[in-house]
Amino acid sequence: MRLAAEELQVRLQDRPILDGVSLSVGSGELVGLVGPNGAGKTTFLRALAGLVPPFTGRILLDGRPLSAIPRDERARRLAVLVQSAGIGWPMRVAEVVALGRLPHRRAFAPLSEADHAAVARAMARADVAHLRERAEPSLSSGERMRVLLARALAVEAEILLADEPITALDPAHQLDAMDLLRAISRAGTGIVAVLHDLTLAARFCDRLVVLSEGRIVADARPALALTDPLLQAAFGISVLRGTHADGTSYILPWHRSGRLREDDP
Amino acid sequence: MTAPTPLVTRTTPETGSRGLIAGVGLLVATLTVASIAVGYAAIDLPAALGDWLAGRATLPALVLMELRLPRALLGGLVGFSLGLTGAVMQGYLRNPLADPGILGISSAAALGAVVVFYGGLAGSLSLALPLGGIAGAALAALGINGLAARGTGTLGLILAGIGLSSLAGALTALALNLAPNPYAALEIVFWLMGSLADRSMDHVRLCLPLMALGWILMLSTARALDALALGEDTAASLGFDLVSVRIRIVTGAALAVGSGVAVSGAIGFVGLVVPHLVRPLVGARPGASLWPSGLLGAALVLGADLVVRLLPTRPELKLGVVTALVGAPFLIALLFRREQGR
């Protein structure tokens, strides 16, 4: 199972947004898509999901062009969590999550036992099972984010594309969500997640793809991708680097400028 | 994450809304019977039915089959169309203030009928008026669908609808302005207020197939409307072809509302208010609100048409006036409560 973009060019209103980007994600991989605001991350993710047609280049799912795969099959194999998603009506959380089962249901068929089980699993994993009877207006933005993540998980697709899945979450739930994404990828799902928190992205992802001004400037293991020159060129920041007692290394965005000051460690 | 694994429990209210559908359906049946029983001439219903079944064209049998029955049937059909289309429009546009006329289809249908009036064709053929209305709605739907097929977003669709409504309204005003005599203008104005009086089975036969097709098209989008609660991108990622959904909704609305306006004039507020009444009863899921909204719309129009006939005002009040008089304060109260609930 592999989703691949080859030499993708995407234009929106005749403005080039992505310029020849390629990316490949396979089963069991957690890929972080990072980059400054306006780099084209969201457009890239939408293109991977088949929501924006590429100007040139192509997207392949197991070698087949995405555009040649029937909609319902695509919907079962590719789950998408979009960034701007809200919940339009005061629907119960359990029903919102159950929307993720729509691609699996035949016309007019009610939720099957398997659907109910998938919904319950997704709610438990995203820590929203206790919210199941609550409705939209009473959810906090973090709770809403987790509900929508649960909705995407309920699809139980082979590939999960998530746009900023942890942005609205508190630190505890950010850690939970990253743990969850890693656990799901270890169970076989291929994941591309747009992330802004470089510390968490570097710590949890198998690979980081760095996007800058519509081009990919790095695609490697986090330690190899987030070098000092790249962070300065792409993000305009410098980071602190350290090593936890258990041997894992971490980075921490520290300065806006390109250079570390002398009084810093 | 650390939540305890919950028991596998039912997450769908589909069984709950089945009870609601049955309840409102019963109400519609009752009101239909009441609508047949109430009229200006007292007739012996069982005897009239007996006469008709026996093929005797007695006066009571004719009143029953040519006046009462078409009026009751049209009330149910028009009401179902308005309620269903209102629920579909609100779900599709994710906007609680959307109504069946939001795409300009009702105004265009009204304009079509007014053009027929104005052209003096209404006198020559009894169905000229509804046919003109249907032609107006069809033209509007073609225009809106042309936009929809080009991938215009929902905002573009609403703006196109507002433009179309304004244009149709302006042209209707022009027709009134240029009306050959005050009597013709008055007739147009009264017709625009909406009424079910003096309609025949021909009207039913004309609008029923068009409405039924429109209902089928709109009901087929129930699941897409559920998915659209999470936005267009999410709905597309769940496998729904949004261009097809748009075309089905615009065409379905044009068929149902266009032929409704064509036979009964403009009946306001039903399509706007009914989905608000239904929403809390179906857990706010747009797809689950379609059947109950249609049925409640039918009940509301049948009820309003009963009120029109039971009130002692003569000539009888126009149906559209009664639904607006009841609907507007109700809507204000609803919005007020909603604001307080925040």
XYZ file of C-alpha atoms in Angstrom, chain A residues 48-189:
142
model
C -2.826 14.022 -2.169
C -6.443 13.488 -1.122
C -7.645 14.144 -4.655
C -9.487 17.307 -3.591
C -7.513 19.638 -5.887
C -6.663 18.523 -9.394
C -2.944 18.775 -10.192
C -1.914 21.059 -13.056
C 0.808 18.610 -14.030
C 2.169 15.477 -12.403
C 0.153 12.646 -10.942
C -0.895 10.910 -7.764
C -0.746 7.140 -7.570
C -2.372 4.789 -5.099
C -0.556 1.464 -5.361
C 0.555 2.442 -8.844
C -2.941 3.372 -10.063
C -3.722 7.005 -10.829
C -5.942 8.343 -8.043
C -8.294 9.864 -10.602
C -8.940 6.407 -12.079
C -10.056 4.896 -8.771
C -13.829 4.969 -8.123
C -14.889 7.547 -5.529
C -16.276 5.078 -3.016
C -13.176 2.883 -3.130
C -10.969 5.940 -2.745
C -13.075 7.085 0.223
C -12.578 3.722 1.951
C -8.826 3.673 1.359
C -7.955 7.326 1.996
C -9.184 9.102 5.126
C -8.814 12.868 5.236
C -8.939 15.223 8.192
C -9.122 18.744 6.798
C -7.961 21.804 8.657
C -10.927 24.107 8.436
C -13.472 21.448 9.289
C -16.200 22.497 11.664
C -19.414 20.707 12.571
C -22.253 22.498 10.811
C -25.161 21.330 12.951
C -25.595 20.448 16.636
C -25.194 16.723 15.979
C -24.249 14.295 18.728
C -20.562 13.384 18.849
C -21.326 9.700 18.261
C -23.167 10.615 15.064
C -20.389 12.879 13.846
C -17.868 10.077 14.322
C -20.231 7.652 12.579
C -20.021 9.825 9.438
C -16.624 8.211 8.948
C -18.460 4.961 8.172
C -20.399 6.425 5.230
C -17.978 5.028 2.597
C -18.497 1.539 4.039
C -22.290 1.559 3.980
C -24.435 0.574 1.071
C -27.323 2.797 0.079
C -30.056 2.903 2.770
C -28.245 0.344 4.951
C -28.093 1.284 8.634
C -24.850 1.045 10.609
C -23.715 -2.579 10.834
C -22.159 -4.224 13.876
C -18.752 -3.675 12.260
C -19.572 0.019 11.806
C -20.606 0.383 15.441
C -17.428 -1.354 16.537
C -15.265 0.909 14.354
C -17.011 4.017 15.708
C -16.492 2.858 19.297
C -12.807 2.079 18.607
C -12.241 5.470 16.987
C -13.913 7.307 19.864
C -11.892 5.410 22.451
C -8.634 6.062 20.608
C -9.246 9.791 20.226
C -10.407 10.019 23.857
C -13.903 11.273 23.028
C -15.949 8.273 24.179
C -17.112 10.248 27.221
C -18.373 13.025 24.893
C -20.561 10.726 22.817
C -23.877 12.294 23.839
C -22.601 15.877 23.676
C -23.386 18.099 20.703
C -21.423 20.640 18.742
C -22.073 23.978 20.487
C -20.887 22.629 23.833
C -17.536 21.300 22.598
C -14.283 23.133 23.205
C -12.046 23.590 20.174
C -9.723 20.864 21.440
C -12.634 18.493 21.983
C -13.973 19.305 18.505
C -10.525 18.591 17.041
C -10.466 15.174 18.722
C -14.006 14.411 17.603
C -13.037 15.192 14.010
C -9.892 13.090 14.391
C -12.091 10.247 15.650
C -14.331 10.755 12.598
C -11.287 10.320 10.323
C -10.091 7.290 12.310
C -13.526 5.675 12.017
C -12.958 5.274 8.281
C -10.172 2.803 9.199
C -8.498 3.583 5.893
C -5.102 2.388 4.724
C -3.874 5.964 4.384
C -4.682 8.856 6.710
C -4.049 12.438 5.602
C -4.374 14.883 8.492
C -4.049 18.667 8.261
C -2.864 20.100 11.591
C -4.473 17.407 13.737
C -2.909 18.655 16.984
C -2.946 22.444 16.602
C -5.942 23.095 18.858
C -4.971 20.583 21.528
C -3.503 21.119 24.996
C -0.024 19.640 25.621
C -1.348 16.438 27.173
C -3.688 15.781 24.275
C -0.983 16.778 21.775
C 1.242 14.075 23.227
C -1.693 11.654 23.250
C -2.531 12.460 19.633
C 1.059 12.018 18.455
C 1.291 8.740 20.384
C -1.967 7.726 18.751
C -0.780 8.610 15.235
C 2.385 6.617 15.827
C 0.448 3.649 17.201
C -1.916 3.698 14.228
C 0.983 3.833 11.793
C 2.664 0.952 13.585
C -0.549 -1.001 13.103
C -0.162 -0.558 9.356
C -1.729 2.759 8.345
